[in-house]
Each structure stands twice: as C-alpha cells, then as structure tokens.
C-alpha cells in the first residue's frame, strides 16, 4: 500500500456505524492521502463556488445525437425533464418506444459521459456547460439505450456482490438454510423501501485531482458521504476508522467515453466531477479504478443511490407506469413488487400438479395422459393462427423451411415490424452489437439465420457472454410454428415466442429482459 502510516492522535475519529466529520486539527485525513493541510484547504473541489445568472433562458434550440451520428434539433423549454424529452426524441428519431431510452451528457473536452437521471432539468444541465456550449469541441447530448439504469431494482444480485456489501445484522428466520438468499432479500427490501441506500465498501485505486500517482485505499459509502480508511480490508468487529472523503451531493458520477490507457492500474475506471465547479479541466477530476467491471458497476449504482436516494425509486415507478401497456413493462411491474424472481434463483423448483377448473368445483388431474391432453387443448386455444404465418403442409422441418410459399410468410410475418427484429444481420454483427450494449443478462435481438435459410436466431447476453440459439420452423397440423427446443414448445409466430421467454426461462438460462431497438435508415430499411 502506497500511503504513509497514520499517527494515532487523541482526537482520531472512530466511525461506527456512520461517518462523522473530523474535529478541527485532526490531520489524519491529510496524512492518509499524502497531502498537506494547505493543499487540502485549497482544493478547488471544496472551495470553489459559482453564482448563476439572474435570468436564464426560457427555451433553447438544442442538438441531440444518436450513437451512430444522426442528429435532430429540438426546442427545449424550461423545466423539461429527461424522461419527457426521451419520449419526444423517440418520435423524432423514429425508433420504437422503450423504457431503456435515456439521455447521456457527453463532456467532449474531458472525454467523459454520464446518463442523466430522469428527473433532471435539461436546461439546467445545458447551463452548467458554460463556455463549452459554443466551443469547437462542444459538449453533446447523446440519445441512447441504458439497460443498467433501473435493472438493479429487478435483479440486484447482478449488481451487488455480497463481498462488497455491509448489510449489518441480517434476520435469518426461515431462510437460515440459505445465508446468501437472506442477504439478497434484505438488499431487495432496502432498494424497495427507498429510505436508505445500501452500504458498499471495497478497495479502490484513487488518483487525486492534479496528480499522476494512484493510491490503493479502502472506501465506503455512508449515507451521502464517501468515506476513506487506512485499512486494506473490512474490520471484523465493525469498529473500523473512516474519515469523510467527499460529499456526494456536490458531485456527479462519470465514466470515460473511451477505454482508459495503459497508465491506469485497470481499465475499469470512473470519476467524480464537482457539480458546483464550472471549470472543465482534466485536473479537476477525481479518478477511481476498480478490479473488475462488475465492481465498477456496483460502485456507480451505489453512488447514484447515495446521491439521489428515493428520487431514483420514484423515477423507476413513473417509468413503469408509462410502459405498463407493453409486455416487458408489465413483466417489470410484477417482478418489482416482490422478491419472487430473486427466490427462484436460489430455491429449487417446487412440485406442481395439474388442475381442472371446467366443472362446478376444481379437481386435481392425476392421470398423466389426461393432464397432457388438457394442456395441449389449452395451448391450441391460447395460440393465435395468423394467416401471414401459415405454410402448406409438410411432414418435416426441411419441407417447411424450403417451401416457396413459406419464405414470404416468414419475411412478412408479425415479427417483421417488431423493434427487436433485425433483418439481414450477420452473426458477427449481432455479437458486436450485444458486446457493446449488452450490459445486463437477457439483452437480446432476433435475426434471420444465414447458415440455415428459412429459420431465425435468438442472440442474447448471459453472464457477459453472447449466446446464439437457433429458432427452427416446425410443422404442427398444417400450421407453421417456431421452436427453440426441438419442437417441445411450439409457437405460431416469433412474437409469441419472445413474449413467452420474457416471462419464463423455458430452455434458456435467463429470461429475455431488454431488446436492442433498431433504428430505421432514410431509405426505409433498418440497421
């Protein structure tokens, strides 16, 4: 560890469980960072204050960009929130409606960006840019999809490693056989209530503003304060000494636009920028390095929760209410109101029985043949028979896929107008796209198969790997169907198949959670 040993003065601060403020004259904080008291007092982050103009514009015409360089101009009025603006931009850019759309603030001169929170005022963000609004390398607003924005409410186990959490005393009760499950349920309750943010702690590499050297220190989030300690691991007795490092209410969290250079300890970096200091200089950024991308993801989510708290939860609920009419939005709503999805990851599948509700009283169907017949009858009733998906009879999969009339049906079926369907995309293109944007499990798209004409491929992300699953057309009583599991589960169109796997695991290791929205080109095709 590259910091000098701390002295132990009489007024050394012991923080347990909350971080307090060091007493006057306490030099432990300065010694821990290897700086003098004078340099800390003159830190631009804590001493600089700016005065806003007395009159701010009521409306401004701003440029908005997509990641592929497309541009749209829009008149932004005062008090317009990011959430409302994203709906307008979805119409402007002619893209499918999705709750994953967000607006990113890209500070071009610093090479950093952040996704704006849905409640933020666009004109206030624009006003904070100062001189960079008219410069040659101007800052930009990027309209993009962010799958991590609220996903931690639904699947916190993807974002919060247990080794980085301090949940205090966890009530075990009936979950004593699964300590990890008890901790995740406690975490889910913390996120659902919105009263406080989870306590996250770990070792981080830190580079102070204006310095070139990195130091590895132990950091912890307590309330709205980022605290620092001299220890290299958490204390077992819970009496670890921490000092307030930064007040998170004065900072915004950014990530680099491009991959960090070789001079950093790792490539998993993020930084804090003071929101009351208008000067945009790389020397004013406080940089951190994490051991892995998952650790960085955890810290960014925890810092957002510490800064905005209940407001993020309110944003999430409003986004859900606006997208309740979509299948994915409905699924999100159901999953967010309970910990059922969390329990399913850690508990074995419970035995189930077949029930018959056709009579005056319900009864258990004990005969396996009768249960199978009832399930088949209900399946045929539920499935839709769309003319555009029908093909002439054939006894084999090869006959269906090679039929001259089946091919037009596949090209012009209901799937062709879905936002998750990419026509003409290759395997390499799908892998590149999902690698770049698939930040959580279950991000997916559906494309045509080039290797097997007449069939389709479901490409999705699971545990940071890209998987490609063949969707074969099969024949079911003179009806063209689709299946992922060699015909055991059949669907009359791709829309039914996708909706099923959005709500059920089936033969997949993860549910389909988010789709990549294609953007139409000017010639009417999609990209």
Short mmCIF file of C-alpha atoms in Angstrom, two decimals:
data_model
loop_
_atom_site.label_atom_id
_atom_site.label_comp_id
_atom_site.label_asym_id
_atom_site.label_seq_id
_atom_site.Cartn_x
_atom_site.Cartn_y
_atom_site.Cartn_z
CA UNK A 1 0.00 0.00 0.00
CA UNK A 2 1.49 3.28 -1.08
CA UNK A 3 0.49 5.60 1.77
CA UNK A 4 2.33 6.56 4.92
CA UNK A 5 1.36 5.09 8.27
CA UNK A 6 -1.21 7.04 10.19
CA UNK A 7 -0.37 8.51 13.58
CA UNK A 8 -2.84 7.98 16.39
CA UNK A 9 -3.62 11.36 17.94
CA UNK A 10 -6.05 11.67 20.81
CA UNK A 11 -8.74 13.14 18.61
CA UNK A 12 -8.58 10.34 15.98
CA UNK A 13 -12.06 9.77 14.63
CA UNK A 14 -13.70 6.38 15.00
CA UNK A 15 -16.71 5.94 12.79
CA UNK A 16 -19.22 3.24 13.64
CA UNK A 17 -21.59 2.85 12.07
CA UNK A 18 -21.86 6.32 10.47
CA UNK A 19 -19.12 8.62 9.32
CA UNK A 20 -18.85 11.83 11.27
CA UNK A 21 -16.73 14.85 10.48
CA UNK A 22 -13.17 15.08 11.82
CA UNK A 23 -12.50 17.51 14.61
CA UNK A 24 -10.59 20.68 13.98
CA UNK A 25 -6.89 20.00 13.89
CA UNK A 26 -7.23 16.33 13.01
CA UNK A 27 -4.54 15.70 10.38
CA UNK A 28 -5.31 12.01 9.81
CA UNK A 29 -7.24 12.73 6.61
CA UNK A 30 -4.36 14.70 5.09
CA UNK A 31 -1.77 12.11 6.11
CA UNK A 32 -3.86 9.30 4.71
CA UNK A 33 -3.89 10.91 1.27
CA UNK A 34 -0.28 12.02 1.49
CA UNK A 35 -1.14 15.72 1.19
CA UNK A 36 -0.51 18.74 3.36
CA UNK A 37 -3.21 20.65 5.20
CA UNK A 38 -2.72 23.67 2.98
CA UNK A 39 -3.25 21.71 -0.22
CA UNK A 40 -6.47 20.20 1.11
CA UNK A 41 -7.78 23.61 2.18
CA UNK A 42 -7.11 25.00 -1.28
CA UNK A 43 -8.71 22.08 -3.11
CA UNK A 44 -10.79 23.51 -5.95
CA UNK A 45 -13.46 20.89 -5.40
CA UNK A 46 -14.34 22.06 -1.92
CA UNK A 47 -13.54 25.78 -2.02
CA UNK A 48 -14.90 26.87 -5.39
CA UNK A 49 -18.43 28.27 -5.59
CA UNK A 50 -20.16 29.78 -8.58
CA UNK A 51 -23.03 32.23 -8.95
CA UNK A 52 -25.76 31.56 -11.51
CA UNK A 53 -27.05 34.31 -13.69
CA UNK A 54 -30.16 36.14 -12.54
CA UNK A 55 -32.00 35.39 -15.76
CA UNK A 56 -31.93 32.02 -17.52
CA UNK A 57 -33.39 31.33 -20.99
CA UNK A 58 -36.99 30.13 -21.10
CA UNK A 59 -36.32 27.92 -24.14
CA UNK A 60 -33.30 26.90 -26.21
CA UNK A 61 -32.90 25.03 -29.50
CA UNK A 62 -30.54 22.13 -28.81
CA UNK A 63 -28.93 19.41 -30.91
CA UNK A 64 -29.38 15.78 -29.92
CA UNK A 65 -27.34 12.91 -31.35
CA UNK A 66 -27.55 9.14 -31.57
CA UNK A 67 -24.52 6.92 -31.20
CA UNK A 68 -24.36 6.39 -34.96
CA UNK A 69 -24.07 10.14 -35.60
CA UNK A 70 -27.64 11.05 -36.52
CA UNK A 71 -28.78 14.46 -35.35
CA UNK A 72 -32.07 16.16 -34.51
CA UNK A 73 -32.82 19.71 -33.37
CA UNK A 74 -35.44 20.30 -30.74
CA UNK A 75 -36.73 23.36 -28.91
CA UNK A 76 -36.32 22.64 -25.19
CA UNK A 77 -38.48 24.62 -22.81
CA UNK A 78 -37.84 25.39 -19.19
CA UNK A 79 -38.49 22.59 -16.64
CA UNK A 80 -38.47 19.87 -19.32
CA UNK A 81 -37.32 16.63 -17.70
CA UNK A 82 -35.15 13.94 -19.25
CA UNK A 83 -37.97 11.38 -19.05
CA UNK A 84 -40.34 13.57 -21.08
CA UNK A 85 -37.65 14.58 -23.54
CA UNK A 86 -36.76 10.94 -24.28
CA UNK A 87 -40.32 10.29 -25.39
CA UNK A 88 -40.14 13.23 -27.77
CA UNK A 89 -36.77 12.09 -29.13
CA UNK A 90 -38.09 8.57 -29.73
CA UNK A 91 -40.66 10.12 -32.06
CA UNK A 92 -38.10 12.43 -33.65
CA UNK A 93 -35.64 9.64 -34.40
CA UNK A 94 -38.46 7.25 -35.40
CA UNK A 95 -37.44 4.45 -33.02
CA UNK A 96 -39.57 2.00 -31.09
CA UNK A 97 -40.84 3.00 -27.68
CA UNK A 98 -38.79 1.52 -24.85
CA UNK A 99 -38.26 2.23 -21.17
CA UNK A 100 -34.49 1.86 -21.69
CA UNK A 101 -34.06 5.08 -23.67
CA UNK A 102 -32.05 7.71 -21.84
CA UNK A 103 -30.07 10.86 -22.48
CA UNK A 104 -26.34 10.92 -21.87
CA UNK A 105 -24.33 14.07 -21.18
CA UNK A 106 -21.00 13.82 -23.01
CA UNK A 107 -18.27 16.26 -21.99
CA UNK A 108 -16.15 16.15 -25.12
CA UNK A 109 -13.15 18.11 -23.80
CA UNK A 110 -12.82 15.80 -20.79
CA UNK A 111 -13.66 12.56 -22.60
CA UNK A 112 -16.27 11.53 -20.03
CA UNK A 113 -20.04 10.96 -20.01
CA UNK A 114 -22.93 10.04 -17.74
CA UNK A 115 -26.56 9.01 -18.16
CA UNK A 116 -28.78 11.79 -16.88
CA UNK A 117 -31.38 10.92 -14.27
CA UNK A 118 -34.98 11.06 -15.49
CA UNK A 119 -35.93 13.90 -13.14
CA UNK A 120 -33.10 16.25 -14.19
CA UNK A 121 -33.91 19.53 -15.96
CA UNK A 122 -32.31 19.65 -19.43
CA UNK A 123 -31.78 23.42 -19.45
CA UNK A 124 -30.06 23.30 -16.06
CA UNK A 125 -27.63 20.68 -17.36
CA UNK A 126 -27.08 22.74 -20.50
CA UNK A 127 -26.46 25.90 -18.44
CA UNK A 128 -23.79 24.10 -16.42
CA UNK A 129 -21.64 23.64 -19.54
CA UNK A 130 -20.55 27.28 -19.55
CA UNK A 131 -18.24 28.17 -22.44
CA UNK A 132 -18.27 24.62 -23.82
CA UNK A 133 -21.68 25.30 -25.37
CA UNK A 134 -20.20 27.38 -28.19
CA UNK A 135 -16.70 25.89 -28.44
CA UNK A 136 -15.41 23.85 -31.35
CA UNK A 137 -15.28 20.67 -29.27
CA UNK A 138 -18.73 21.26 -27.84
CA UNK A 139 -20.39 19.01 -25.32
CA UNK A 140 -23.20 16.79 -26.59
CA UNK A 141 -26.45 15.17 -25.58
CA UNK A 142 -26.49 11.54 -26.76
CA UNK A 143 -29.81 9.68 -27.12
CA UNK A 144 -29.08 6.02 -26.32
CA UNK A 145 -30.28 2.91 -24.53
CA UNK A 146 -29.10 2.25 -20.96
CA UNK A 147 -30.11 -1.20 -19.70
CA UNK A 148 -28.44 -0.75 -16.31
CA UNK A 149 -30.38 2.36 -15.37
CA UNK A 150 -33.05 0.60 -13.30
CA UNK A 151 -32.21 -3.08 -13.74
CA UNK A 152 -30.70 -3.26 -10.23
CA UNK A 153 -34.22 -2.90 -8.78
CA UNK A 154 -35.27 -6.12 -10.51
CA UNK A 155 -32.12 -8.23 -10.24
CA UNK A 156 -29.87 -6.77 -7.51
CA UNK A 157 -27.77 -9.94 -7.45
CA UNK A 158 -26.34 -8.91 -10.83
CA UNK A 159 -25.08 -5.58 -9.48
CA UNK A 160 -24.16 -6.05 -5.82
CA UNK A 161 -21.54 -8.72 -4.98
CA UNK A 162 -22.01 -9.88 -1.39
CA UNK A 163 -18.31 -9.28 -0.70
CA UNK A 164 -18.85 -5.53 -1.23
CA UNK A 165 -21.96 -5.16 0.95
CA UNK A 166 -22.31 -4.34 4.63
CA UNK A 167 -25.92 -5.17 5.46
CA UNK A 168 -25.45 -5.24 9.21
CA UNK A 169 -27.40 -7.91 11.08
CA UNK A 170 -29.43 -9.96 8.60
CA UNK A 171 -32.54 -11.70 10.02
CA UNK A 172 -32.27 -15.34 9.07
CA UNK A 173 -35.60 -16.76 10.38
CA UNK A 174 -36.94 -19.25 7.88
CA UNK A 175 -34.10 -18.60 5.45
CA UNK A 176 -31.40 -19.93 7.75
CA UNK A 177 -30.54 -22.65 5.24
CA UNK A 178 -29.52 -20.00 2.67
CA UNK A 179 -27.50 -17.09 4.12
CA UNK A 180 -26.83 -15.62 0.68
CA UNK A 181 -30.55 -15.58 -0.11
CA UNK A 182 -31.29 -13.88 3.21
CA UNK A 183 -28.78 -11.16 2.37
CA UNK A 184 -30.19 -10.60 -1.08
CA UNK A 185 -33.73 -10.42 0.30
CA UNK A 186 -32.52 -7.80 2.79
CA UNK A 187 -30.89 -5.90 -0.06
CA UNK A 188 -34.09 -6.11 -2.11
CA UNK A 189 -36.05 -4.68 0.82
CA UNK A 190 -33.59 -1.79 1.15
CA UNK A 191 -33.93 -0.97 -2.55
CA UNK A 192 -37.73 -1.33 -2.49
CA UNK A 193 -38.23 0.95 0.50
CA UNK A 194 -36.02 3.74 -0.82
CA UNK A 195 -35.41 5.01 2.71
CA UNK A 196 -31.65 4.45 2.54
CA UNK A 197 -29.00 3.23 0.14
CA UNK A 198 -27.02 0.01 0.63
CA UNK A 199 -23.61 0.34 2.28
CA UNK A 200 -20.96 -0.57 -0.31
CA UNK A 201 -17.27 -0.86 0.52
CA UNK A 202 -14.11 -2.17 -1.15
CA UNK A 203 -10.56 -1.34 -2.10
CA UNK A 204 -10.21 1.19 -4.92
CA UNK A 205 -7.33 2.80 -6.70
CA UNK A 206 -7.65 6.56 -6.37
CA UNK A 207 -5.96 9.44 -8.22
CA UNK A 208 -6.49 12.91 -6.80
CA UNK A 209 -7.07 15.98 -8.99
CA UNK A 210 -3.85 17.35 -10.43
CA UNK A 211 -1.76 14.26 -9.53
CA UNK A 212 -0.31 11.46 -11.63
CA UNK A 213 0.08 8.74 -8.99
CA UNK A 214 -2.51 6.18 -7.91
CA UNK A 215 -3.05 5.03 -4.33
CA UNK A 216 -4.97 1.98 -3.21
CA UNK A 217 -7.29 2.79 -0.32
CA UNK A 218 -10.38 1.33 1.34
CA UNK A 219 -13.57 3.28 0.56
CA UNK A 220 -17.09 3.06 1.95
CA UNK A 221 -20.39 4.82 1.27
CA UNK A 222 -22.24 6.01 4.38
CA UNK A 223 -25.40 7.99 3.68
CA UNK A 224 -24.44 10.71 1.21
CA UNK A 225 -20.75 10.66 2.15
CA UNK A 226 -17.89 8.76 0.53
CA UNK A 227 -15.53 7.76 3.34
CA UNK A 228 -11.95 6.51 3.33
CA UNK A 229 -9.93 4.31 5.68
CA UNK A 230 -6.32 3.32 6.07
CA UNK A 231 -7.21 -0.39 6.33
CA UNK A 232 -6.86 -2.74 3.39
CA UNK A 233 -9.82 -4.95 4.42
CA UNK A 234 -13.06 -4.55 6.41
CA UNK A 235 -12.81 -4.88 10.19
CA UNK A 236 -14.41 -7.97 11.70
CA UNK A 237 -15.51 -6.18 14.87
CA UNK A 238 -17.24 -3.36 12.91
CA UNK A 239 -15.14 -0.61 14.52
CA UNK A 240 -13.14 0.42 11.54
CA UNK A 241 -11.91 4.02 11.38
CA UNK A 242 -13.18 6.13 8.48
CA UNK A 243 -12.81 9.76 7.52
CA UNK A 244 -15.18 11.78 5.32
CA UNK A 245 -13.65 11.99 1.86
CA UNK A 246 -16.23 13.66 -0.39
CA UNK A 247 -19.81 14.87 -0.01
CA UNK A 248 -21.60 13.10 -2.86
CA UNK A 249 -24.29 15.77 -3.06
CA UNK A 250 -21.67 18.05 -4.65
CA UNK A 251 -20.51 15.57 -7.30
CA UNK A 252 -21.67 13.80 -10.45
CA UNK A 253 -20.52 10.32 -11.48
CA UNK A 254 -18.94 9.92 -14.92
CA UNK A 255 -17.31 7.15 -16.94
CA UNK A 256 -14.71 7.55 -19.71
CA UNK A 257 -16.02 7.63 -23.26
CA UNK A 258 -13.09 5.52 -24.47
CA UNK A 259 -11.13 2.75 -22.78
CA UNK A 260 -8.56 4.00 -20.30
CA UNK A 261 -4.89 3.97 -21.21
CA UNK A 262 -2.12 1.69 -20.01
CA UNK A 263 -1.05 4.13 -17.28
CA UNK A 264 -4.06 3.19 -15.13
CA UNK A 265 -3.97 0.19 -12.77
CA UNK A 266 -7.00 -1.34 -14.56
CA UNK A 267 -9.30 -0.38 -17.42
CA UNK A 268 -12.39 -0.26 -15.16
CA UNK A 269 -12.43 3.42 -14.25
CA UNK A 270 -14.93 6.08 -13.24
CA UNK A 271 -14.58 9.59 -11.89
CA UNK A 272 -16.29 12.22 -9.74
CA UNK A 273 -16.70 15.77 -11.03
CA UNK A 274 -17.76 18.62 -8.79
CA UNK A 275 -21.14 19.93 -9.93
CA UNK A 276 -20.59 23.45 -8.49
CA UNK A 277 -17.24 23.97 -10.22
CA UNK A 278 -17.87 25.13 -13.82
CA UNK A 279 -14.25 24.84 -14.97
CA UNK A 280 -13.83 21.82 -17.23
CA UNK A 281 -10.28 20.62 -16.79
CA UNK A 282 -8.91 17.07 -16.51
CA UNK A 283 -7.02 18.24 -13.43
CA UNK A 284 -10.32 18.74 -11.60
CA UNK A 285 -11.46 15.11 -11.91
CA UNK A 286 -11.17 12.60 -9.08
CA UNK A 287 -10.49 9.21 -10.69
CA UNK A 288 -11.08 5.70 -9.32
CA UNK A 289 -10.04 2.28 -10.62
CA UNK A 290 -11.85 -0.98 -9.83
CA UNK A 291 -10.72 -4.59 -10.02
CA UNK A 292 -13.46 -5.66 -12.45
CA UNK A 293 -16.30 -4.29 -14.50
CA UNK A 294 -18.82 -5.76 -12.04
CA UNK A 295 -17.16 -3.88 -9.16
CA UNK A 296 -17.28 -0.66 -11.16
CA UNK A 297 -20.94 -1.26 -11.97
CA UNK A 298 -21.66 -1.80 -8.27
CA UNK A 299 -19.91 1.42 -7.24
CA UNK A 300 -21.66 3.53 -9.87
CA UNK A 301 -25.10 2.23 -8.86
CA UNK A 302 -24.31 2.72 -5.15
CA UNK A 303 -23.08 6.28 -5.73
CA UNK A 304 -26.23 7.13 -7.67
CA UNK A 305 -28.41 5.75 -4.89
CA UNK A 306 -26.43 7.63 -2.25
CA UNK A 307 -26.77 10.92 -4.14
CA UNK A 308 -30.38 10.73 -5.34
CA UNK A 309 -31.90 8.18 -2.94
CA UNK A 310 -35.69 7.98 -3.03
CA UNK A 311 -35.84 10.09 -6.20
CA UNK A 312 -34.42 7.24 -8.29
CA UNK A 313 -37.09 4.91 -6.91
CA UNK A 314 -39.79 7.42 -7.84
CA UNK A 315 -38.33 7.73 -11.35
CA UNK A 316 -38.42 3.95 -11.72
CA UNK A 317 -42.08 3.77 -10.67
CA UNK A 318 -43.02 6.51 -13.12
CA UNK A 319 -41.20 4.75 -15.96
CA UNK A 320 -43.07 1.55 -15.11
CA UNK A 321 -46.44 3.29 -15.11
CA UNK A 322 -45.77 4.78 -18.55
CA UNK A 323 -44.88 1.44 -20.09
CA UNK A 324 -47.50 -0.78 -18.50
CA UNK A 325 -49.09 -1.34 -21.90
CA UNK A 326 -46.01 -3.20 -23.20
CA UNK A 327 -45.40 -6.88 -22.32
CA UNK A 328 -41.97 -6.12 -20.96
CA UNK A 329 -43.27 -3.23 -18.88
CA UNK A 330 -45.92 -5.45 -17.33
CA UNK A 331 -43.32 -8.05 -16.52
CA UNK A 332 -41.13 -5.44 -14.87
CA UNK A 333 -44.02 -4.28 -12.74
CA UNK A 334 -44.80 -7.75 -11.48
CA UNK A 335 -41.19 -8.55 -10.75
CA UNK A 336 -40.53 -5.32 -8.88
CA UNK A 337 -43.38 -5.77 -6.40
CA UNK A 338 -41.96 -8.91 -4.85
CA UNK A 339 -38.83 -10.95 -4.43
CA UNK A 340 -40.22 -13.94 -6.35
CA UNK A 341 -37.62 -13.62 -9.11
CA UNK A 342 -34.89 -13.46 -6.50
CA UNK A 343 -36.19 -16.51 -4.66
CA UNK A 344 -36.39 -18.50 -7.90
CA UNK A 345 -32.65 -18.11 -8.39
CA UNK A 346 -31.83 -19.67 -5.03
CA UNK A 347 -34.62 -22.18 -4.29
CA UNK A 348 -35.35 -25.45 -6.07
CA UNK A 349 -38.43 -25.76 -8.28
CA UNK A 350 -41.48 -26.69 -6.22
CA UNK A 351 -43.60 -29.68 -7.32
CA UNK A 352 -46.69 -28.73 -9.30
CA UNK A 353 -49.97 -30.51 -10.09
CA UNK A 354 -52.44 -30.24 -12.96
CA UNK A 355 -55.85 -28.74 -12.13
CA UNK A 356 -59.19 -28.92 -13.96
CA UNK A 357 -61.47 -25.89 -13.49
CA UNK A 358 -64.14 -26.74 -16.09
CA UNK A 359 -66.69 -28.16 -13.64
CA UNK A 360 -68.56 -26.58 -10.76
CA UNK A 361 -65.63 -27.46 -8.50
CA UNK A 362 -61.94 -27.65 -9.28
CA UNK A 363 -60.20 -31.01 -9.13
CA UNK A 364 -56.65 -32.37 -9.32
CA UNK A 365 -55.91 -34.26 -12.53
CA UNK A 366 -53.97 -37.35 -11.51
CA UNK A 367 -53.91 -39.17 -14.85
CA UNK A 368 -50.76 -38.02 -16.77
CA UNK A 369 -52.41 -38.68 -20.16
CA UNK A 370 -55.45 -36.62 -19.24
CA UNK A 371 -53.25 -33.79 -17.93
CA UNK A 372 -51.26 -33.79 -21.17
CA UNK A 373 -54.43 -33.69 -23.27
CA UNK A 374 -55.81 -30.75 -21.27
CA UNK A 375 -52.53 -28.87 -21.62
CA UNK A 376 -52.50 -29.45 -25.38
CA UNK A 377 -56.10 -28.25 -25.73
CA UNK A 378 -55.43 -25.10 -23.71
CA UNK A 379 -52.27 -24.48 -25.74
CA UNK A 380 -54.20 -24.59 -29.02
CA UNK A 381 -56.82 -22.25 -27.60
CA UNK A 382 -54.18 -19.77 -26.47
CA UNK A 383 -52.15 -19.80 -29.68
CA UNK A 384 -53.12 -17.42 -32.43
CA UNK A 385 -53.49 -18.60 -36.01
CA UNK A 386 -52.20 -15.74 -38.17
CA UNK A 387 -52.66 -16.16 -41.96
CA UNK A 388 -49.33 -14.46 -42.63
CA UNK A 389 -47.53 -17.22 -40.72
CA UNK A 390 -49.25 -20.21 -42.34
CA UNK A 391 -47.49 -22.53 -44.75
CA UNK A 392 -48.63 -25.57 -46.76
CA UNK A 393 -48.44 -28.95 -45.09
CA UNK A 394 -45.27 -30.90 -44.77
CA UNK A 395 -44.03 -33.63 -42.52
CA UNK A 396 -40.54 -32.42 -41.86
CA UNK A 397 -38.77 -29.28 -40.78
CA UNK A 398 -36.82 -29.21 -44.01
CA UNK A 399 -40.03 -29.21 -46.07
CA UNK A 400 -41.40 -26.25 -44.13
CA UNK A 401 -38.29 -24.11 -44.34
CA UNK A 402 -37.70 -24.81 -48.02
CA UNK A 403 -41.29 -24.30 -49.16
CA UNK A 404 -41.57 -21.49 -51.77
CA UNK A 405 -44.64 -20.05 -50.00
CA UNK A 406 -43.23 -20.39 -46.51
CA UNK A 407 -40.39 -17.99 -47.21
CA UNK A 408 -42.61 -14.95 -47.96
CA UNK A 409 -44.66 -15.76 -44.87
CA UNK A 410 -41.51 -15.64 -42.76
CA UNK A 411 -40.37 -12.38 -44.30
CA UNK A 412 -43.68 -10.57 -43.86
CA UNK A 413 -44.89 -12.09 -40.59
CA UNK A 414 -45.76 -10.16 -37.45
CA UNK A 415 -42.12 -10.32 -36.34
CA UNK A 416 -41.02 -8.08 -39.24
CA UNK A 417 -42.45 -4.97 -37.54
CA UNK A 418 -41.12 -5.74 -34.05
CA UNK A 419 -38.37 -3.46 -32.66
CA UNK A 420 -36.24 -6.44 -31.61
CA UNK A 421 -36.10 -8.00 -35.11
CA UNK A 422 -33.03 -7.32 -37.29
CA UNK A 423 -33.38 -8.39 -40.89
CA UNK A 424 -30.20 -9.33 -42.73
CA UNK A 425 -27.87 -9.11 -39.71
CA UNK A 426 -24.92 -11.50 -39.56
CA UNK A 427 -23.71 -13.43 -36.52
CA UNK A 428 -20.61 -11.23 -36.19
CA UNK A 429 -22.68 -8.05 -36.38
CA UNK A 430 -25.05 -9.32 -33.69
CA UNK A 431 -22.12 -10.33 -31.47
CA UNK A 432 -20.51 -6.90 -31.87
CA UNK A 433 -23.77 -5.10 -31.11
CA UNK A 434 -24.56 -7.16 -28.00
CA UNK A 435 -20.99 -6.98 -26.75
CA UNK A 436 -21.13 -3.19 -26.93
CA UNK A 437 -24.60 -2.62 -25.46
CA UNK A 438 -25.49 -5.83 -23.62
CA UNK A 439 -24.60 -4.67 -20.11
CA UNK A 440 -27.05 -6.96 -18.25
CA UNK A 441 -28.31 -10.52 -18.59
CA UNK A 442 -31.17 -11.04 -21.02
CA UNK A 443 -30.45 -8.27 -23.55
CA UNK A 444 -31.46 -9.79 -26.87
CA UNK A 445 -32.33 -9.45 -30.55
CA UNK A 446 -33.80 -11.79 -33.16
CA UNK A 447 -32.30 -12.08 -36.63
CA UNK A 448 -32.54 -14.22 -39.75
CA UNK A 449 -30.23 -17.20 -39.99
CA UNK A 450 -27.77 -17.03 -42.87
CA UNK A 451 -26.48 -20.55 -42.29
CA UNK A 452 -29.99 -22.10 -42.34
CA UNK A 453 -32.24 -20.07 -44.68
CA UNK A 454 -35.84 -20.04 -43.53
CA UNK A 455 -35.01 -20.15 -39.82
CA UNK A 456 -34.14 -17.49 -37.26
CA UNK A 457 -31.63 -16.95 -34.46
CA UNK A 458 -32.17 -15.58 -30.96
CA UNK A 459 -28.98 -13.78 -29.85
CA UNK A 460 -28.79 -12.82 -26.17
CA UNK A 461 -26.41 -11.94 -23.33
CA UNK A 462 -25.84 -14.12 -20.27
CA UNK A 463 -23.00 -13.67 -17.77
CA UNK A 464 -21.13 -11.29 -20.10
CA UNK A 465 -21.13 -13.85 -22.94
CA UNK A 466 -23.05 -13.77 -26.22
CA UNK A 467 -25.21 -16.80 -26.98
CA UNK A 468 -26.88 -17.65 -30.30
CA UNK A 469 -29.86 -20.01 -30.20
CA UNK A 470 -31.39 -21.38 -33.39
CA UNK A 471 -35.15 -20.90 -33.88
CA UNK A 472 -36.37 -23.62 -36.24
CA UNK A 473 -39.68 -23.60 -38.13
CA UNK A 474 -41.65 -26.79 -37.47
CA UNK A 475 -44.94 -28.13 -38.80
CA UNK A 476 -47.88 -28.56 -36.45
CA UNK A 477 -51.03 -29.89 -38.14
CA UNK A 478 -50.71 -27.83 -41.34
CA UNK A 479 -49.59 -24.81 -39.31
CA UNK A 480 -46.13 -23.22 -39.41
CA UNK A 481 -44.71 -22.94 -35.89
CA UNK A 482 -41.40 -21.94 -34.30
CA UNK A 483 -39.42 -23.62 -31.54
CA UNK A 484 -36.21 -23.18 -29.57
CA UNK A 485 -36.19 -26.66 -28.03
CA UNK A 486 -36.58 -29.05 -30.97
CA UNK A 487 -40.37 -28.85 -31.04
CA UNK A 488 -41.17 -29.47 -27.39
CA UNK A 489 -42.52 -25.90 -27.05
CA UNK A 490 -44.08 -24.50 -30.21
CA UNK A 491 -45.30 -21.02 -31.07
CA UNK A 492 -47.32 -19.83 -34.03
CA UNK A 493 -45.18 -16.70 -34.51
CA UNK A 494 -41.96 -15.18 -33.22
CA UNK A 495 -43.86 -12.58 -31.20
CA UNK A 496 -45.42 -15.32 -29.07
CA UNK A 497 -42.04 -16.97 -28.67
CA UNK A 498 -40.36 -13.77 -27.47
CA UNK A 499 -43.20 -12.89 -25.11
CA UNK A 500 -43.07 -16.38 -23.60
CA UNK A 501 -39.33 -16.20 -22.89
CA UNK A 502 -39.70 -12.70 -21.48
CA UNK A 503 -41.85 -14.22 -18.74
CA UNK A 504 -40.39 -17.75 -18.48
CA UNK A 505 -36.95 -19.31 -18.50
CA UNK A 506 -38.00 -22.34 -20.54
CA UNK A 507 -34.90 -23.80 -22.17
CA UNK A 508 -32.85 -20.59 -21.71
CA UNK A 509 -30.55 -19.80 -18.77
CA UNK A 510 -32.08 -16.30 -18.39
CA UNK A 511 -35.33 -14.54 -19.17
CA UNK A 512 -35.29 -12.06 -22.03
CA UNK A 513 -35.20 -8.70 -20.27
CA UNK A 514 -34.33 -5.92 -22.75
CA UNK A 515 -34.21 -5.72 -26.53
CA UNK A 516 -31.90 -3.65 -28.68
CA UNK A 517 -34.04 -1.23 -30.68
CA UNK A 518 -33.13 -0.94 -34.34
CA UNK A 519 -33.16 2.48 -35.98
CA UNK A 520 -34.62 2.94 -39.47
CA UNK A 521 -32.45 4.30 -42.23
CA UNK A 522 -33.62 7.05 -44.54
CA UNK A 523 -34.41 4.52 -47.29
CA UNK A 524 -36.89 2.70 -45.07
CA UNK A 525 -34.63 -0.21 -44.15
CA UNK A 526 -33.45 -0.88 -40.63
CA UNK A 527 -29.97 -1.01 -39.22
#
